[in-house]
Amino acid sequence: MRKFWIIIICTWLTTSLTGCESLFFWPTKKMAPTPEMFDFTKRDRFFRTEDGTIIHGWQIQAKGPEKGTIFFLHGNAQNLSFHAANVYWLAEQGWEVILIDYRGYGRSVGRPDFASVQQDALDSYRMVRAQQGVNRPVIVWGQSLGASIAINMVAELPPAERPQGLIIDSTFSSHQKIMQQTLGKSWLTWLFQYPLSWTVTNHYAPSLAIANIQQVPILITHSTNDPLIDESHAQTLFDLANGPKQLWLSEQPGHTTIWQDEAWREKLFCQLESWPALKPQEQACSKMAEDAGSLVLSQR
């Protein structure tokens, strides 16, 4: 028992000194063969940040007439080759997808922290944006930790650089709150949930940044059966966000697993067709259904 408490105290001291920031980043270098597994092609892209760091990304070309670009920011673990499974299917409907790895992830050099990953996302986005046509929309999609990064990034952009939309998927409203809730789930760390969470900076809390986003349509998606991040975080962000906005809630079990459901992929395809007009989830494909019905009647 004495040894156990020594370990706990040492862990407390170590994480307190580092501010627990490193606990939010779990990068891996080994790349998964996702293109072969899901039968899509990609092109490597490299971006240079303001401090000279080289950021690696993938570009998945759209099939057929291009409708726009999805700039995707992934969650805190592994690297983009694992997260590509969440978005590669958008290319089949005419959307180019660009994913990046934050520094320290995959083939990107450096070491991640809250400030540096914000810079990675911002500089990469600006380079992607500069290469787009005038009438070609760019929609930023952030997932889990990536959505936190996306919210802060879009909140900093001047009007001329704003994306045509923001998708906030399965994220938290506050770094401190999610740290406290996560530690509170285990009896080993329950006692330290509040003091340890207080060591995490809340400077980049999405709840503090989202109200600064103006004139950008925001779609927030979350699962009511997410075991890692409670749906209350999504509701908090929705309440704080400016319009136009919609909150879609899925019952799909798991964290960031919503888009494994073909029905939800179809909802998103329909919503993207209607963008920038946002629809409630139950009405996402209503116009397409009405148009199909009208076509059938006209052919009789």
PDB file of N, CA and C in Angstrom, residues 68-154:
ATOM      1  N   GLY A  68     -16.218  20.806 -53.431  1.00  0.00           N
ATOM      2  CA  GLY A  68     -15.539  21.616 -52.436  1.00  0.00           C
ATOM      3  C   GLY A  68     -14.513  20.792 -51.687  1.00  0.00           C
ATOM      4  N   THR A  69     -13.971  21.369 -50.628  1.00  0.00           N
ATOM      5  CA  THR A  69     -12.907  20.723 -49.848  1.00  0.00           C
ATOM      6  C   THR A  69     -13.323  20.589 -48.392  1.00  0.00           C
ATOM      7  N   ILE A  70     -13.084  19.417 -47.841  1.00  0.00           N
ATOM      8  CA  ILE A  70     -13.231  19.190 -46.397  1.00  0.00           C
ATOM      9  C   ILE A  70     -11.829  19.201 -45.796  1.00  0.00           C
ATOM     10  N   PHE A  71     -11.564  20.141 -44.900  1.00  0.00           N
ATOM     11  CA  PHE A  71     -10.277  20.225 -44.200  1.00  0.00           C
ATOM     12  C   PHE A  71     -10.478  19.560 -42.847  1.00  0.00           C
ATOM     13  N   PHE A  72      -9.883  18.380 -42.680  1.00  0.00           N
ATOM     14  CA  PHE A  72     -10.185  17.523 -41.529  1.00  0.00           C
ATOM     15  C   PHE A  72      -9.066  17.538 -40.485  1.00  0.00           C
ATOM     16  N   LEU A  73      -9.457  17.766 -39.237  1.00  0.00           N
ATOM     17  CA  LEU A  73      -8.538  17.757 -38.104  1.00  0.00           C
ATOM     18  C   LEU A  73      -8.927  16.599 -37.180  1.00  0.00           C
ATOM     19  N   HIS A  74      -8.024  15.629 -37.037  1.00  0.00           N
ATOM     20  CA  HIS A  74      -8.366  14.396 -36.331  1.00  0.00           C
ATOM     21  C   HIS A  74      -8.175  14.488 -34.816  1.00  0.00           C
ATOM     22  N   GLY A  75      -8.514  13.384 -34.150  1.00  0.00           N
ATOM     23  CA  GLY A  75      -8.443  13.306 -32.696  1.00  0.00           C
ATOM     24  C   GLY A  75      -7.036  13.125 -32.168  1.00  0.00           C
ATOM     25  N   ASN A  76      -6.932  12.799 -30.875  1.00  0.00           N
ATOM     26  CA  ASN A  76      -5.645  12.906 -30.178  1.00  0.00           C
ATOM     27  C   ASN A  76      -4.733  11.701 -30.314  1.00  0.00           C
ATOM     28  N   ALA A  77      -5.222  10.573 -30.844  1.00  0.00           N
ATOM     29  CA  ALA A  77      -4.412   9.351 -30.841  1.00  0.00           C
ATOM     30  C   ALA A  77      -3.960   8.952 -32.243  1.00  0.00           C
ATOM     31  N   GLN A  78      -2.866   8.172 -32.291  1.00  0.00           N
ATOM     32  CA  GLN A  78      -2.345   7.558 -33.519  1.00  0.00           C
ATOM     33  C   GLN A  78      -1.931   8.619 -34.545  1.00  0.00           C
ATOM     34  N   ASN A  79      -2.401   8.516 -35.776  1.00  0.00           N
ATOM     35  CA  ASN A  79      -2.059   9.492 -36.805  1.00  0.00           C
ATOM     36  C   ASN A  79      -3.119   9.472 -37.896  1.00  0.00           C
ATOM     37  N   LEU A  80      -2.939  10.312 -38.908  1.00  0.00           N
ATOM     38  CA  LEU A  80      -3.987  10.484 -39.917  1.00  0.00           C
ATOM     39  C   LEU A  80      -4.348   9.210 -40.666  1.00  0.00           C
ATOM     40  N   SER A  81      -3.405   8.272 -40.783  1.00  0.00           N
ATOM     41  CA  SER A  81      -3.691   7.049 -41.531  1.00  0.00           C
ATOM     42  C   SER A  81      -4.782   6.215 -40.860  1.00  0.00           C
ATOM     43  N   PHE A  82      -4.922   6.360 -39.545  1.00  0.00           N
ATOM     44  CA  PHE A  82      -5.983   5.657 -38.822  1.00  0.00           C
ATOM     45  C   PHE A  82      -7.304   6.426 -38.905  1.00  0.00           C
ATOM     46  N   HIS A  83      -7.229   7.746 -38.920  1.00  0.00           N
ATOM     47  CA  HIS A  83      -8.434   8.570 -38.920  1.00  0.00           C
ATOM     48  C   HIS A  83      -9.033   8.752 -40.310  1.00  0.00           C
ATOM     49  N   ALA A  84      -8.272   8.438 -41.341  1.00  0.00           N
ATOM     50  CA  ALA A  84      -8.788   8.593 -42.708  1.00  0.00           C
ATOM     51  C   ALA A  84     -10.037   7.755 -42.937  1.00  0.00           C
ATOM     52  N   ALA A  85     -10.180   6.663 -42.185  1.00  0.00           N
ATOM     53  CA  ALA A  85     -11.356   5.804 -42.331  1.00  0.00           C
ATOM     54  C   ALA A  85     -12.645   6.551 -42.007  1.00  0.00           C
ATOM     55  N   ASN A  86     -12.541   7.643 -41.241  1.00  0.00           N
ATOM     56  CA  ASN A  86     -13.723   8.413 -40.861  1.00  0.00           C
ATOM     57  C   ASN A  86     -14.219   9.344 -41.956  1.00  0.00           C
ATOM     58  N   VAL A  87     -13.380   9.611 -42.974  1.00  0.00           N
ATOM     59  CA  VAL A  87     -13.757  10.647 -43.950  1.00  0.00           C
ATOM     60  C   VAL A  87     -13.484  10.303 -45.408  1.00  0.00           C
ATOM     61  N   TYR A  88     -12.781   9.219 -45.711  1.00  0.00           N
ATOM     62  CA  TYR A  88     -12.404   8.936 -47.097  1.00  0.00           C
ATOM     63  C   TYR A  88     -13.624   8.839 -48.005  1.00  0.00           C
ATOM     64  N   TRP A  89     -14.745   8.377 -47.464  1.00  0.00           N
ATOM     65  CA  TRP A  89     -15.973   8.140 -48.237  1.00  0.00           C
ATOM     66  C   TRP A  89     -16.605   9.427 -48.767  1.00  0.00           C
ATOM     67  N   LEU A  90     -16.198  10.572 -48.234  1.00  0.00           N
ATOM     68  CA  LEU A  90     -16.707  11.844 -48.744  1.00  0.00           C
ATOM     69  C   LEU A  90     -16.262  12.097 -50.183  1.00  0.00           C
ATOM     70  N   ALA A  91     -15.084  11.560 -50.537  1.00  0.00           N
ATOM     71  CA  ALA A  91     -14.566  11.746 -51.898  1.00  0.00           C
ATOM     72  C   ALA A  91     -15.478  11.101 -52.930  1.00  0.00           C
ATOM     73  N   GLU A  92     -16.178  10.051 -52.525  1.00  0.00           N
ATOM     74  CA  GLU A  92     -17.070   9.361 -53.456  1.00  0.00           C
ATOM     75  C   GLU A  92     -18.248  10.236 -53.872  1.00  0.00           C
ATOM     76  N   GLN A  93     -18.533  11.270 -53.082  1.00  0.00           N
ATOM     77  CA  GLN A  93     -19.644  12.176 -53.379  1.00  0.00           C
ATOM     78  C   GLN A  93     -19.155  13.530 -53.881  1.00  0.00           C
ATOM     79  N   GLY A  94     -17.905  13.587 -54.337  1.00  0.00           N
ATOM     80  CA  GLY A  94     -17.415  14.808 -54.963  1.00  0.00           C
ATOM     81  C   GLY A  94     -16.689  15.788 -54.069  1.00  0.00           C
ATOM     82  N   TRP A  95     -16.363  15.372 -52.834  1.00  0.00           N
ATOM     83  CA  TRP A  95     -15.666  16.270 -51.911  1.00  0.00           C
ATOM     84  C   TRP A  95     -14.196  15.876 -51.795  1.00  0.00           C
ATOM     85  N   GLU A  96     -13.322  16.830 -52.072  1.00  0.00           N
ATOM     86  CA  GLU A  96     -11.903  16.621 -51.804  1.00  0.00           C
ATOM     87  C   GLU A  96     -11.696  16.642 -50.297  1.00  0.00           C
ATOM     88  N   VAL A  97     -10.861  15.747 -49.786  1.00  0.00           N
ATOM     89  CA  VAL A  97     -10.591  15.689 -48.348  1.00  0.00           C
ATOM     90  C   VAL A  97      -9.102  15.908 -48.116  1.00  0.00           C
ATOM     91  N   ILE A  98      -8.777  16.847 -47.248  1.00  0.00           N
ATOM     92  CA  ILE A  98      -7.384  17.078 -46.857  1.00  0.00           C
ATOM     93  C   ILE A  98      -7.280  16.884 -45.353  1.00  0.00           C
ATOM     94  N   LEU A  99      -6.407  15.946 -44.946  1.00  0.00           N
ATOM     95  CA  LEU A  99      -6.154  15.673 -43.534  1.00  0.00           C
ATOM     96  C   LEU A  99      -4.722  16.063 -43.234  1.00  0.00           C
ATOM     97  N   ILE A 100      -4.478  16.532 -42.027  1.00  0.00           N
ATOM     98  CA  ILE A 100      -3.102  16.796 -41.616  1.00  0.00           C
ATOM     99  C   ILE A 100      -2.798  16.059 -40.317  1.00  0.00           C
ATOM    100  N   ASP A 101      -1.516  15.791 -40.120  1.00  0.00           N
ATOM    101  CA  ASP A 101      -1.028  15.289 -38.832  1.00  0.00           C
ATOM    102  C   ASP A 101      -0.366  16.443 -38.096  1.00  0.00           C
ATOM    103  N   TYR A 102      -0.743  16.640 -36.844  1.00  0.00           N
ATOM    104  CA  TYR A 102      -0.079  17.654 -36.037  1.00  0.00           C
ATOM    105  C   TYR A 102       1.374  17.232 -35.813  1.00  0.00           C
ATOM    106  N   ARG A 103       2.190  18.168 -35.411  1.00  0.00           N
ATOM    107  CA  ARG A 103       3.601  17.851 -35.163  1.00  0.00           C
ATOM    108  C   ARG A 103       3.724  16.697 -34.165  1.00  0.00           C
ATOM    109  N   GLY A 104       4.645  15.786 -34.473  1.00  0.00           N
ATOM    110  CA  GLY A 104       4.851  14.612 -33.627  1.00  0.00           C
ATOM    111  C   GLY A 104       4.012  13.420 -34.029  1.00  0.00           C
ATOM    112  N   TYR A 105       3.026  13.627 -34.885  1.00  0.00           N
ATOM    113  CA  TYR A 105       2.156  12.543 -35.353  1.00  0.00           C
ATOM    114  C   TYR A 105       2.603  12.069 -36.735  1.00  0.00           C
ATOM    115  N   GLY A 106       2.625  10.745 -36.934  1.00  0.00           N
ATOM    116  CA  GLY A 106       2.936  10.214 -38.255  1.00  0.00           C
ATOM    117  C   GLY A 106       4.257  10.734 -38.790  1.00  0.00           C
ATOM    118  N   ARG A 107       4.215  11.315 -39.970  1.00  0.00           N
ATOM    119  CA  ARG A 107       5.422  11.814 -40.629  1.00  0.00           C
ATOM    120  C   ARG A 107       5.698  13.289 -40.334  1.00  0.00           C
ATOM    121  N   SER A 108       4.883  13.913 -39.515  1.00  0.00           N
ATOM    122  CA  SER A 108       5.131  15.304 -39.117  1.00  0.00           C
ATOM    123  C   SER A 108       6.195  15.332 -38.028  1.00  0.00           C
ATOM    124  N   VAL A 109       7.107  16.264 -38.127  1.00  0.00           N
ATOM    125  CA  VAL A 109       8.194  16.362 -37.150  1.00  0.00           C
ATOM    126  C   VAL A 109       7.759  17.213 -35.964  1.00  0.00           C
ATOM    127  N   GLY A 110       8.565  17.194 -34.912  1.00  0.00           N
ATOM    128  CA  GLY A 110       8.297  18.040 -33.755  1.00  0.00           C
ATOM    129  C   GLY A 110       7.587  17.315 -32.633  1.00  0.00           C
ATOM    130  N   ARG A 111       7.115  18.106 -31.689  1.00  0.00           N
ATOM    131  CA  ARG A 111       6.465  17.574 -30.494  1.00  0.00           C
ATOM    132  C   ARG A 111       5.209  18.398 -30.210  1.00  0.00           C
ATOM    133  N   PRO A 112       4.067  17.743 -29.985  1.00  0.00           N
ATOM    134  CA  PRO A 112       2.821  18.505 -29.847  1.00  0.00           C
ATOM    135  C   PRO A 112       2.617  19.136 -28.482  1.00  0.00           C
ATOM    136  N   ASP A 113       1.986  20.291 -28.486  1.00  0.00           N
ATOM    137  CA  ASP A 113       1.437  20.920 -27.289  1.00  0.00           C
ATOM    138  C   ASP A 113       0.269  21.778 -27.755  1.00  0.00           C
ATOM    139  N   PHE A 114      -0.496  22.312 -26.838  1.00  0.00           N
ATOM    140  CA  PHE A 114      -1.715  23.023 -27.210  1.00  0.00           C
ATOM    141  C   PHE A 114      -1.458  24.160 -28.198  1.00  0.00           C
ATOM    142  N   ALA A 115      -0.447  24.965 -27.930  1.00  0.00           N
ATOM    143  CA  ALA A 115      -0.182  26.121 -28.788  1.00  0.00           C
ATOM    144  C   ALA A 115       0.318  25.699 -30.162  1.00  0.00           C
ATOM    145  N   SER A 116       1.217  24.724 -30.201  1.00  0.00           N
ATOM    146  CA  SER A 116       1.832  24.357 -31.481  1.00  0.00           C
ATOM    147  C   SER A 116       0.847  23.675 -32.427  1.00  0.00           C
ATOM    148  N   VAL A 117      -0.063  22.841 -31.905  1.00  0.00           N
ATOM    149  CA  VAL A 117      -1.015  22.185 -32.801  1.00  0.00           C
ATOM    150  C   VAL A 117      -2.002  23.198 -33.378  1.00  0.00           C
ATOM    151  N   GLN A 118      -2.272  24.265 -32.632  1.00  0.00           N
ATOM    152  CA  GLN A 118      -3.101  25.331 -33.186  1.00  0.00           C
ATOM    153  C   GLN A 118      -2.397  25.981 -34.378  1.00  0.00           C
ATOM    154  N   GLN A 119      -1.095  26.195 -34.229  1.00  0.00           N
ATOM    155  CA  GLN A 119      -0.323  26.794 -35.321  1.00  0.00           C
ATOM    156  C   GLN A 119      -0.261  25.865 -36.520  1.00  0.00           C
ATOM    157  N   ASP A 120      -0.112  24.566 -36.258  1.00  0.00           N
ATOM    158  CA  ASP A 120      -0.077  23.582 -37.347  1.00  0.00           C
ATOM    159  C   ASP A 120      -1.362  23.636 -38.161  1.00  0.00           C
ATOM    160  N   ALA A 121      -2.491  23.658 -37.467  1.00  0.00           N
ATOM    161  CA  ALA A 121      -3.782  23.679 -38.145  1.00  0.00           C
ATOM    162  C   ALA A 121      -3.991  24.979 -38.909  1.00  0.00           C
ATOM    163  N   LEU A 122      -3.677  26.094 -38.267  1.00  0.00           N
ATOM    164  CA  LEU A 122      -3.902  27.405 -38.881  1.00  0.00           C
ATOM    165  C   LEU A 122      -3.061  27.591 -40.141  1.00  0.00           C
ATOM    166  N   ASP A 123      -1.777  27.304 -40.059  1.00  0.00           N
ATOM    167  CA  ASP A 123      -0.897  27.515 -41.217  1.00  0.00           C
ATOM    168  C   ASP A 123      -1.237  26.564 -42.357  1.00  0.00           C
ATOM    169  N   SER A 124      -1.570  25.312 -42.027  1.00  0.00           N
ATOM    170  CA  SER A 124      -1.954  24.355 -43.070  1.00  0.00           C
ATOM    171  C   SER A 124      -3.264  24.776 -43.731  1.00  0.00           C
ATOM    172  N   TYR A 125      -4.217  25.209 -42.933  1.00  0.00           N
ATOM    173  CA  TYR A 125      -5.504  25.667 -43.472  1.00  0.00           C
ATOM    174  C   TYR A 125      -5.306  26.837 -44.424  1.00  0.00           C
ATOM    175  N   ARG A 126      -4.483  27.776 -44.032  1.00  0.00           N
ATOM    176  CA  ARG A 126      -4.277  28.958 -44.876  1.00  0.00           C
ATOM    177  C   ARG A 126      -3.653  28.587 -46.213  1.00  0.00           C
ATOM    178  N   MET A 127      -2.758  27.615 -46.205  1.00  0.00           N
ATOM    179  CA  MET A 127      -2.155  27.183 -47.461  1.00  0.00           C
ATOM    180  C   MET A 127      -3.177  26.465 -48.340  1.00  0.00           C
ATOM    181  N   VAL A 128      -4.017  25.652 -47.717  1.00  0.00           N
ATOM    182  CA  VAL A 128      -5.078  24.978 -48.474  1.00  0.00           C
ATOM    183  C   VAL A 128      -6.048  26.010 -49.031  1.00  0.00           C
ATOM    184  N   ARG A 129      -6.434  26.941 -48.200  1.00  0.00           N
ATOM    185  CA  ARG A 129      -7.396  27.976 -48.601  1.00  0.00           C
ATOM    186  C   ARG A 129      -6.876  28.800 -49.770  1.00  0.00           C
ATOM    187  N   ALA A 130      -5.596  29.110 -49.750  1.00  0.00           N
ATOM    188  CA  ALA A 130      -5.004  29.946 -50.796  1.00  0.00           C
ATOM    189  C   ALA A 130      -5.028  29.259 -52.159  1.00  0.00           C
ATOM    190  N   GLN A 131      -5.133  27.929 -52.156  1.00  0.00           N
ATOM    191  CA  GLN A 131      -5.100  27.172 -53.402  1.00  0.00           C
ATOM    192  C   GLN A 131      -6.492  26.883 -53.961  1.00  0.00           C
ATOM    193  N   GLN A 132      -7.531  27.302 -53.247  1.00  0.00           N
ATOM    194  CA  GLN A 132      -8.894  27.021 -53.679  1.00  0.00           C
ATOM    195  C   GLN A 132      -9.396  28.076 -54.659  1.00  0.00           C
ATOM    196  N   GLY A 133     -10.313  27.669 -55.520  1.00  0.00           N
ATOM    197  CA  GLY A 133     -10.955  28.606 -56.417  1.00  0.00           C
ATOM    198  C   GLY A 133     -11.871  29.541 -55.652  1.00  0.00           C
ATOM    199  N   VAL A 134     -12.224  30.651 -56.273  1.00  0.00           N
ATOM    200  CA  VAL A 134     -13.031  31.675 -55.609  1.00  0.00           C
ATOM    201  C   VAL A 134     -14.382  31.126 -55.172  1.00  0.00           C
ATOM    202  N   ASN A 135     -15.024  30.312 -56.001  1.00  0.00           N
ATOM    203  CA  ASN A 135     -16.369  29.826 -55.712  1.00  0.00           C
ATOM    204  C   ASN A 135     -16.380  28.413 -55.143  1.00  0.00           C
ATOM    205  N   ARG A 136     -15.239  27.944 -54.677  1.00  0.00           N
ATOM    206  CA  ARG A 136     -15.157  26.584 -54.164  1.00  0.00           C
ATOM    207  C   ARG A 136     -15.163  26.603 -52.638  1.00  0.00           C
ATOM    208  N   PRO A 137     -16.181  26.018 -52.019  1.00  0.00           N
ATOM    209  CA  PRO A 137     -16.282  26.088 -50.553  1.00  0.00           C
ATOM    210  C   PRO A 137     -15.244  25.221 -49.845  1.00  0.00           C
ATOM    211  N   VAL A 138     -14.844  25.682 -48.684  1.00  0.00           N
ATOM    212  CA  VAL A 138     -13.987  24.908 -47.785  1.00  0.00           C
ATOM    213  C   VAL A 138     -14.736  24.770 -46.470  1.00  0.00           C
ATOM    214  N   ILE A 139     -14.941  23.534 -46.046  1.00  0.00           N
ATOM    215  CA  ILE A 139     -15.608  23.265 -44.774  1.00  0.00           C
ATOM    216  C   ILE A 139     -14.599  22.605 -43.838  1.00  0.00           C
ATOM    217  N   VAL A 140     -14.433  23.163 -42.661  1.00  0.00           N
ATOM    218  CA  VAL A 140     -13.522  22.611 -41.653  1.00  0.00           C
ATOM    219  C   VAL A 140     -14.294  21.603 -40.812  1.00  0.00           C
ATOM    220  N   TRP A 141     -13.728  20.405 -40.699  1.00  0.00           N
ATOM    221  CA  TRP A 141     -14.353  19.344 -39.886  1.00  0.00           C
ATOM    222  C   TRP A 141     -13.328  18.918 -38.832  1.00  0.00           C
ATOM    223  N   GLY A 142     -13.676  19.132 -37.575  1.00  0.00           N
ATOM    224  CA  GLY A 142     -12.817  18.705 -36.476  1.00  0.00           C
ATOM    225  C   GLY A 142     -13.486  17.591 -35.695  1.00  0.00           C
ATOM    226  N   GLN A 143     -12.703  16.588 -35.321  1.00  0.00           N
ATOM    227  CA  GLN A 143     -13.243  15.433 -34.604  1.00  0.00           C
ATOM    228  C   GLN A 143     -12.523  15.263 -33.272  1.00  0.00           C
ATOM    229  N   SER A 144     -13.291  15.167 -32.184  1.00  0.00           N
ATOM    230  CA  SER A 144     -12.737  14.980 -30.839  1.00  0.00           C
ATOM    231  C   SER A 144     -11.762  16.126 -30.519  1.00  0.00           C
ATOM    232  N   LEU A 145     -10.519  15.840 -30.177  1.00  0.00           N
ATOM    233  CA  LEU A 145      -9.555  16.913 -29.907  1.00  0.00           C
ATOM    234  C   LEU A 145      -9.420  17.831 -31.110  1.00  0.00           C
ATOM    235  N   GLY A 146      -9.520  17.257 -32.303  1.00  0.00           N
ATOM    236  CA  GLY A 146      -9.411  18.058 -33.522  1.00  0.00           C
ATOM    237  C   GLY A 146     -10.492  19.107 -33.638  1.00  0.00           C
ATOM    238  N   ALA A 147     -11.676  18.838 -33.087  1.00  0.00           N
ATOM    239  CA  ALA A 147     -12.746  19.831 -33.109  1.00  0.00           C
ATOM    240  C   ALA A 147     -12.430  20.994 -32.184  1.00  0.00           C
ATOM    241  N   SER A 148     -11.785  20.692 -31.056  1.00  0.00           N
ATOM    242  CA  SER A 148     -11.331  21.761 -30.166  1.00  0.00           C
ATOM    243  C   SER A 148     -10.346  22.673 -30.893  1.00  0.00           C
ATOM    244  N   ILE A 149      -9.423  22.055 -31.624  1.00  0.00           N
ATOM    245  CA  ILE A 149      -8.445  22.827 -32.401  1.00  0.00           C
ATOM    246  C   ILE A 149      -9.150  23.629 -33.481  1.00  0.00           C
ATOM    247  N   ALA A 150     -10.125  23.007 -34.144  1.00  0.00           N
ATOM    248  CA  ALA A 150     -10.849  23.675 -35.228  1.00  0.00           C
ATOM    249  C   ALA A 150     -11.612  24.901 -34.725  1.00  0.00           C
ATOM    250  N   ILE A 151     -12.276  24.773 -33.585  1.00  0.00           N
ATOM    251  CA  ILE A 151     -13.043  25.893 -33.033  1.00  0.00           C
ATOM    252  C   ILE A 151     -12.127  27.075 -32.750  1.00  0.00           C
ATOM    253  N   ASN A 152     -11.004  26.823 -32.099  1.00  0.00           N
ATOM    254  CA  ASN A 152     -10.070  27.908 -31.795  1.00  0.00           C
ATOM    255  C   ASN A 152      -9.482  28.517 -33.065  1.00  0.00           C
ATOM    256  N   MET A 153      -9.197  27.672 -34.062  1.00  0.00           N
ATOM    257  CA  MET A 153      -8.635  28.162 -35.315  1.00  0.00           C
ATOM    258  C   MET A 153      -9.610  29.079 -36.044  1.00  0.00           C
ATOM    259  N   VAL A 154     -10.850  28.616 -36.223  1.00  0.00           N
ATOM    260  CA  VAL A 154     -11.841  29.401 -36.950  1.00  0.00           C
ATOM    261  C   VAL A 154     -12.162  30.695 -36.206  1.00  0.00           C
TER     262      VAL A 154
END
